[in-house]
mmCIF file of C-alpha atoms in Angstrom:
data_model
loop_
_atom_site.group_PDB
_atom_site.id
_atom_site.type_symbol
_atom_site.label_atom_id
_atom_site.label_comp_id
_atom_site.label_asym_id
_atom_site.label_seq_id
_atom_site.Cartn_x
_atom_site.Cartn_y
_atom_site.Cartn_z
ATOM 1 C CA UNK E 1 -171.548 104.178 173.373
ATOM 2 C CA UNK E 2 -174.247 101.600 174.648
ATOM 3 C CA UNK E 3 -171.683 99.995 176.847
ATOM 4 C CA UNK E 4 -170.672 103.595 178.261
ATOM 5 C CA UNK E 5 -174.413 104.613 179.154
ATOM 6 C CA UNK E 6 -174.545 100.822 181.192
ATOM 7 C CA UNK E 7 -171.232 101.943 183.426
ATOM 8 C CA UNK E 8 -171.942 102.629 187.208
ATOM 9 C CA UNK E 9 -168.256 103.107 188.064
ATOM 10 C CA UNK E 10 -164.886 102.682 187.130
ATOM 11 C CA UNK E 11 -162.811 101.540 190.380
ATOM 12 C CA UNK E 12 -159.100 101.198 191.012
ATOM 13 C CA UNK E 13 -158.265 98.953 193.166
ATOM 14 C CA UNK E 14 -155.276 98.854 194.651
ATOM 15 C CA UNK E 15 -153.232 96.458 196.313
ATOM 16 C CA UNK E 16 -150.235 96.534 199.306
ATOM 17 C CA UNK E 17 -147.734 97.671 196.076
ATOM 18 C CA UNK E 18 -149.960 100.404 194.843
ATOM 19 C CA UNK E 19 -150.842 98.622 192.085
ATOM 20 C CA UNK E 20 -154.234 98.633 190.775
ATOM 21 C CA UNK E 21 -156.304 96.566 188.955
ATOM 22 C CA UNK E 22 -158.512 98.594 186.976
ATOM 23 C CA UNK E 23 -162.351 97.256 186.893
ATOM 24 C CA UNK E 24 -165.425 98.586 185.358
ATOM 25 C CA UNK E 25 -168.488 98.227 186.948
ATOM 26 C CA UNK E 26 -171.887 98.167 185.372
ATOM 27 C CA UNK E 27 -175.664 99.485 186.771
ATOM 28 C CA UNK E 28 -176.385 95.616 186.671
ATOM 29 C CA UNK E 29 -173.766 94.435 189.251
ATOM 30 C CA UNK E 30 -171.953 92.795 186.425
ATOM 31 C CA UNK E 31 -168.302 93.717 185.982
ATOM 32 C CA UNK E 32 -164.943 93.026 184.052
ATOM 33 C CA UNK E 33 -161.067 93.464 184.598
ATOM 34 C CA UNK E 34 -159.961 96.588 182.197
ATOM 35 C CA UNK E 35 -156.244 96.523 182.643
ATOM 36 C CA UNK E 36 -153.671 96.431 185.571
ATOM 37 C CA UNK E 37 -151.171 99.424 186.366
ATOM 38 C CA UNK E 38 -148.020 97.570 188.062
ATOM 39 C CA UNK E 39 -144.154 98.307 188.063
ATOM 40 C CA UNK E 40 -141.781 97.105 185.510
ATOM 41 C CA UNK E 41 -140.268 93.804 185.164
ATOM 42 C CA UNK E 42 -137.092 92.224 184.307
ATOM 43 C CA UNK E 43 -138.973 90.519 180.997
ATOM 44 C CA UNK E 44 -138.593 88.759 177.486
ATOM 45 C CA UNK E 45 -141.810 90.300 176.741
ATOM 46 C CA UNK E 46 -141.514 92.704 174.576
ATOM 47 C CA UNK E 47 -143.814 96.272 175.628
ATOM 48 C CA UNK E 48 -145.820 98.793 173.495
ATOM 49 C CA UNK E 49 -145.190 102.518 173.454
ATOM 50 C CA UNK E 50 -148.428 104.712 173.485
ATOM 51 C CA UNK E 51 -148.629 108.488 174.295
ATOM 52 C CA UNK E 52 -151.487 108.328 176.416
ATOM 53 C CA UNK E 53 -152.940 112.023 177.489
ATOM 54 C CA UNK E 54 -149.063 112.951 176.391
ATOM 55 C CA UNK E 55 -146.925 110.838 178.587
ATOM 56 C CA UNK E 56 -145.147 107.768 176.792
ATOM 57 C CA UNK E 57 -146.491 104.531 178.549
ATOM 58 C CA UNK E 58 -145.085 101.120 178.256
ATOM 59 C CA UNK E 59 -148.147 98.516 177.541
ATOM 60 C CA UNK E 60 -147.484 95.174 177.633
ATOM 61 C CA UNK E 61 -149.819 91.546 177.149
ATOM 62 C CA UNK E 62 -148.328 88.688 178.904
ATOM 63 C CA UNK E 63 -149.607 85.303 180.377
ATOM 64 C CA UNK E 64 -149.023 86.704 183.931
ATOM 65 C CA UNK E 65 -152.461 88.750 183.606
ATOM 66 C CA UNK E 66 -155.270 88.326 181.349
ATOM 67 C CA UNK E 67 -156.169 91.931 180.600
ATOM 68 C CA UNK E 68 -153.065 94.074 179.201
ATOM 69 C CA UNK E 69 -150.656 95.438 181.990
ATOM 70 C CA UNK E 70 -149.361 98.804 182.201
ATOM 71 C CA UNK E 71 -145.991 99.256 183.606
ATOM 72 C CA UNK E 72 -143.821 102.041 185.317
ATOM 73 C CA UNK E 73 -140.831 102.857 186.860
ATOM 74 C CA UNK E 74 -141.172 102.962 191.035
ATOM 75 C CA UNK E 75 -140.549 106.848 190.700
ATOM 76 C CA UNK E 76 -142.919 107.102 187.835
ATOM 77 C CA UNK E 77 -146.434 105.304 189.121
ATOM 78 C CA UNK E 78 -147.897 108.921 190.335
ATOM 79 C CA UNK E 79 -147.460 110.278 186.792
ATOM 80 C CA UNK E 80 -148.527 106.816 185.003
ATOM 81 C CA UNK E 81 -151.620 107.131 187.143
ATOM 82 C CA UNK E 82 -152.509 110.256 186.344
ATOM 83 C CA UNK E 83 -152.300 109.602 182.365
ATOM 84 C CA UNK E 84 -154.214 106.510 182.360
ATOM 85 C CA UNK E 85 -156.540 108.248 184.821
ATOM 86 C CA UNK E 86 -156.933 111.603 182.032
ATOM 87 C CA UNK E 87 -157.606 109.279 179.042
ATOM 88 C CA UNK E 88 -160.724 107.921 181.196
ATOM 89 C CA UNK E 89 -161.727 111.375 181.381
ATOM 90 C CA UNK E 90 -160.994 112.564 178.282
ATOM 91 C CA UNK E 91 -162.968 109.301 176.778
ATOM 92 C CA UNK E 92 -166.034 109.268 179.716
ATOM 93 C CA UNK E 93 -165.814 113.255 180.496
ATOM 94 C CA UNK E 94 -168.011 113.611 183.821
ATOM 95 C CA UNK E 95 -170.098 110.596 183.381
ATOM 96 C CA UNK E 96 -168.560 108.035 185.048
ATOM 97 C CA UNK E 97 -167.263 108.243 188.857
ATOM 98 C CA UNK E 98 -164.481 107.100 189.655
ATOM 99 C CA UNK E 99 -163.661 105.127 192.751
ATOM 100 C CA UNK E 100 -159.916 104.007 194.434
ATOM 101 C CA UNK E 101 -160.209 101.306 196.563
ATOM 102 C CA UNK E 102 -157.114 101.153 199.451
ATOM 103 C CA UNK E 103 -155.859 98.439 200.721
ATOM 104 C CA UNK E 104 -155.388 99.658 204.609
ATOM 105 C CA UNK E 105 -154.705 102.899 205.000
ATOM 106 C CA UNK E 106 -150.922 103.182 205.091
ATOM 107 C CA UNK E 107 -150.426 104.211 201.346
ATOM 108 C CA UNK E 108 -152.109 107.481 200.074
ATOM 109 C CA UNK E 109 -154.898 107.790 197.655
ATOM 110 C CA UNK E 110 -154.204 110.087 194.841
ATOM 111 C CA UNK E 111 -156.166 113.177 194.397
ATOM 112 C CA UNK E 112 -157.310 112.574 190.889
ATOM 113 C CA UNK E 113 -160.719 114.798 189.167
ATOM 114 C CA UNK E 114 -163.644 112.947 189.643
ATOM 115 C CA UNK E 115 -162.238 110.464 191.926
ATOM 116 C CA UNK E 116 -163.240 109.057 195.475
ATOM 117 C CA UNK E 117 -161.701 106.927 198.120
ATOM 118 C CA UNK E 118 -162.867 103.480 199.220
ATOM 119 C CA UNK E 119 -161.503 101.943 202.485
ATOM 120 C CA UNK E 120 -162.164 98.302 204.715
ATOM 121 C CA UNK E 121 -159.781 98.402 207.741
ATOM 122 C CA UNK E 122 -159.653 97.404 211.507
ATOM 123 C CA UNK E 123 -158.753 100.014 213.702
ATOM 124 C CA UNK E 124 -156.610 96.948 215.412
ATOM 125 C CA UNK E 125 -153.479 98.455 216.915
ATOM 126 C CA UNK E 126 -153.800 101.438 214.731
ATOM 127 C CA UNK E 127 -151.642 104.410 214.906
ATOM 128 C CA UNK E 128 -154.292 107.086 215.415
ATOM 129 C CA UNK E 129 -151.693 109.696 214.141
ATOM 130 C CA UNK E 130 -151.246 107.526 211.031
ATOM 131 C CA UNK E 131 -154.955 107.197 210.999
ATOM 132 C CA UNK E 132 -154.884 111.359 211.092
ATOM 133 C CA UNK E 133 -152.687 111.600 208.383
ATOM 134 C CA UNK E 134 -153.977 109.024 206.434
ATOM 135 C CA UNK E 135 -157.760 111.036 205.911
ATOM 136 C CA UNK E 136 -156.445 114.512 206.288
ATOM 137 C CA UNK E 137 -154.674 113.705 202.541
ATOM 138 C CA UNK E 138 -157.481 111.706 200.819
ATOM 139 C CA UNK E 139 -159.662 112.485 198.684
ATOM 140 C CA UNK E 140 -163.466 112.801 199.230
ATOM 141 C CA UNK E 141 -164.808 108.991 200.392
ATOM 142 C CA UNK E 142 -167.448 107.271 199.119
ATOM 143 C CA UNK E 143 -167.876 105.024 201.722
ATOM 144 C CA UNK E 144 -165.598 103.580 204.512
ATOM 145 C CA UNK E 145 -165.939 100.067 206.468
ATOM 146 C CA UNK E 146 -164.426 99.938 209.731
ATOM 147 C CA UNK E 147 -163.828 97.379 212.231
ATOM 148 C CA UNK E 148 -163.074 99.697 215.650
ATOM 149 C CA UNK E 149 -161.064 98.539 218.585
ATOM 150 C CA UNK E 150 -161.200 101.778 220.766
ATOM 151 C CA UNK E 151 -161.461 105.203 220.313
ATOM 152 C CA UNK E 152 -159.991 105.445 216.655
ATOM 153 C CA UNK E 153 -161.431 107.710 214.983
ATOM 154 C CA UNK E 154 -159.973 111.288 213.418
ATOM 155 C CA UNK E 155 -160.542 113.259 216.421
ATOM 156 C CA UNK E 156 -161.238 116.472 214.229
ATOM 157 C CA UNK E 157 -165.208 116.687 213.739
ATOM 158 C CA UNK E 158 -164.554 118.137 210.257
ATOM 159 C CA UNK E 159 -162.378 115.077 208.996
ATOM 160 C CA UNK E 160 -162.695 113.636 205.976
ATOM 161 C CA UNK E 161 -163.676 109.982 207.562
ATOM 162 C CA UNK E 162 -166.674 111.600 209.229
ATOM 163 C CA UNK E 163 -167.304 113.244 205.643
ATOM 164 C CA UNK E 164 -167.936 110.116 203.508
ATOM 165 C CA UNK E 165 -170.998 109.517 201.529
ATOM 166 C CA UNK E 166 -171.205 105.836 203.914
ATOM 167 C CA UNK E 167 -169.796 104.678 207.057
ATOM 168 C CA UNK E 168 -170.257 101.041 208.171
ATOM 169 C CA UNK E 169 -168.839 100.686 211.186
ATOM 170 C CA UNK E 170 -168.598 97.180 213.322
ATOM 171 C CA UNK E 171 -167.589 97.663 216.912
ATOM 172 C CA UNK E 172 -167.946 94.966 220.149
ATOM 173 C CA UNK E 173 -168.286 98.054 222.432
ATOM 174 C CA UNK E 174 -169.681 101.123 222.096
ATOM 175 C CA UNK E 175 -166.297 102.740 222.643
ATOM 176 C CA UNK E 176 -166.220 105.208 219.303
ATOM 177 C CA UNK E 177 -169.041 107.646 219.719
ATOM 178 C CA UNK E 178 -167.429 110.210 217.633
ATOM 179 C CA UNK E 179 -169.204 108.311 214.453
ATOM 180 C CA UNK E 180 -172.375 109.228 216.320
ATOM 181 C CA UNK E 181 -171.746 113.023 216.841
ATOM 182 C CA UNK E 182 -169.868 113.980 213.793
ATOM 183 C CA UNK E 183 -171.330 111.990 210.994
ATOM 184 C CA UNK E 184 -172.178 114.261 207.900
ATOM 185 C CA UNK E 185 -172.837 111.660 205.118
ATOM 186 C CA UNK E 186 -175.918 109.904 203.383
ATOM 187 C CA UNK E 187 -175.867 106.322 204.752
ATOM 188 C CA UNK E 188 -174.868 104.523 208.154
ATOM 189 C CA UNK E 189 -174.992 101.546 209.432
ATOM 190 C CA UNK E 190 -173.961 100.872 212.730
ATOM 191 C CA UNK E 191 -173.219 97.293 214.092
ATOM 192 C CA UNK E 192 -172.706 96.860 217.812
ATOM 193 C CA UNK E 193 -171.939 94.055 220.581
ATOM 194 C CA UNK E 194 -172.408 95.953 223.308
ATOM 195 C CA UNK E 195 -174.317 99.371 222.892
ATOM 196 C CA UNK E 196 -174.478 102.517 224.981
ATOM 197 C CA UNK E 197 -178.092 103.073 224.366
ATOM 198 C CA UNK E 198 -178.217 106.578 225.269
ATOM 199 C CA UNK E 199 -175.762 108.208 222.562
ATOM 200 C CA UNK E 200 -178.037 106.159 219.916
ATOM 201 C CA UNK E 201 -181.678 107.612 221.049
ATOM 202 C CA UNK E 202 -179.377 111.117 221.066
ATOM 203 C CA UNK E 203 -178.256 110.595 217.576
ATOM 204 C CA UNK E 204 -181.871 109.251 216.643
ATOM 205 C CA UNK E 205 -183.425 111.825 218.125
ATOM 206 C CA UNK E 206 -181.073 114.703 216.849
ATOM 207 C CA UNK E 207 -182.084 113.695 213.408
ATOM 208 C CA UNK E 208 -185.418 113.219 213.744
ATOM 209 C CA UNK E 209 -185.653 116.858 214.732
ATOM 210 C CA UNK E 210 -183.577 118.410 212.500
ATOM 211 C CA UNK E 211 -180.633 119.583 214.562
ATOM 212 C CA UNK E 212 -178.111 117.027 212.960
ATOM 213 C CA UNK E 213 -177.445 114.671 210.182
ATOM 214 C CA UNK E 214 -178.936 116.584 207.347
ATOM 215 C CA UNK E 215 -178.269 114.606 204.571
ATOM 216 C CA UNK E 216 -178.654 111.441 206.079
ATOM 217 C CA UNK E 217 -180.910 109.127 204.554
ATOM 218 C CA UNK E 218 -180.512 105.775 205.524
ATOM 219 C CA UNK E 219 -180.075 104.537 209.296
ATOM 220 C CA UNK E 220 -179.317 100.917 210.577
ATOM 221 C CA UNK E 221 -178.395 99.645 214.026
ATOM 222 C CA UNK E 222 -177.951 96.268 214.645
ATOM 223 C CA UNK E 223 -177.125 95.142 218.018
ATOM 224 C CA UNK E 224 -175.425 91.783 218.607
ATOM 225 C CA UNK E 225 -175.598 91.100 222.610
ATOM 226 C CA UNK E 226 -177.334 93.663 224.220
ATOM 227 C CA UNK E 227 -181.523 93.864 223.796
ATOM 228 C CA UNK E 228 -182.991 97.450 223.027
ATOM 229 C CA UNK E 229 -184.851 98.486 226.049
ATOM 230 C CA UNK E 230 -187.525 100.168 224.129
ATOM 231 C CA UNK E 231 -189.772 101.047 226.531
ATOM 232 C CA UNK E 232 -187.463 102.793 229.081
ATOM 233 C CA UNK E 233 -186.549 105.593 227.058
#
């Protein structure tokens, strides 16, 4: 029970295969390995049945991972997922958030209870359809880190992306500006080579009066090449 009260979050992350390492993290940025959810294997191991939140799961401790490993079947990882995912909340109730971590954003993140996505990606050659699709069926986000290469973003102003609790966003032109007029989280930091200055004093300005941004809270700017004319404006 001490342990439980010291948990910040409980993250999933998830690699290229969709399988995630499970990791606890603790309020005093200390953290350990849990378990890992990954497909079955061709093994002499032999695996441990458990009815966990009433689906039959094979567990299995091997020298491949240090923490035990729980396997599925490739048409079977939604439902594994899901029960592992149910025990946590049936142990932790509504105490502990949960967070999934993608890797990129061409595999979905699961809509689980009490669970939010986690994204790094460059906007590099991205599909912005993909991109569209990708958002539209996530979950809530707790915070996003993009790398932009042109005019990305979702272009609906009531997408998910613009939605998350924290955008960091790192572009060498000012070339996205839909960050700047749709953002409705609590934290943004923007990081710029080149900067249109006029579309940050309107974004500074519309929160500063009230018109915008409601629950933002924290603001950063950081601007690489260009110098702030700060007395022109």
């Amino acid at each position: 029970m001490n342990r439980s009260k010291m948990i910040d979050y409980i993250e999933y992350e998830c690699d290229s295969q969709q399988e995630p390492f499970v990791q606890v993290f603790y309020k005093h940025d200390l953290y350990e390995e849990l378990m890992v959810i990954a497909k079955n294997k061709d093994t002499h191991n032999e695996y441990i049945q458990l009815n966990v939140s009433g689906k039959m799961i094979d567990i299995q401790i091997s020298d491949e991972y240090i923490k035990p490993i729980v396997r599925f079947q490739i048409d079977e990882n939604e439902a594994v997922i899901s029960s592992m995912h149910n025990s946590f909340l049936e142990f932790f109730g509504n105490s502990v958030e949960f967070r999934w971590k993608a890797c990129g954003y061409n595999n979905c993140i699961p809509h689980l209870q009490n669970l939010k996505g986690c994204i790094k990606f460059s906007s590099h050659g991205a599909n912005k359809e993909t991109l569209e699709n990708f958002f539209s069926s996530a979950p809530a986000f707790k915070w996003i880190d993009v790398s932009a290469d042109g005019k990305t973003e979702p272009s609906d102003p009531e997408s998910k992306f613009y939605q998350a609790e924290s955008i960091q966003t790192l572009q060498l032109r000012n070339n996205s500006p839909d960050i700047l007029s749709h953002f409705q989280g609590k934290q943004v930091v923007f990081k710029f080579g080149h900067c249109n200055f006029l579309d940050v004093i309107s974004f500074v300005n519309r929160w500063k009066s009230g018109e915008a941004y409601h629950k933002l809270e924290y603001l950063m700017i950081e601007v690489f090449w260009d110098v702030f004319p700060q007395n022109e404006y």
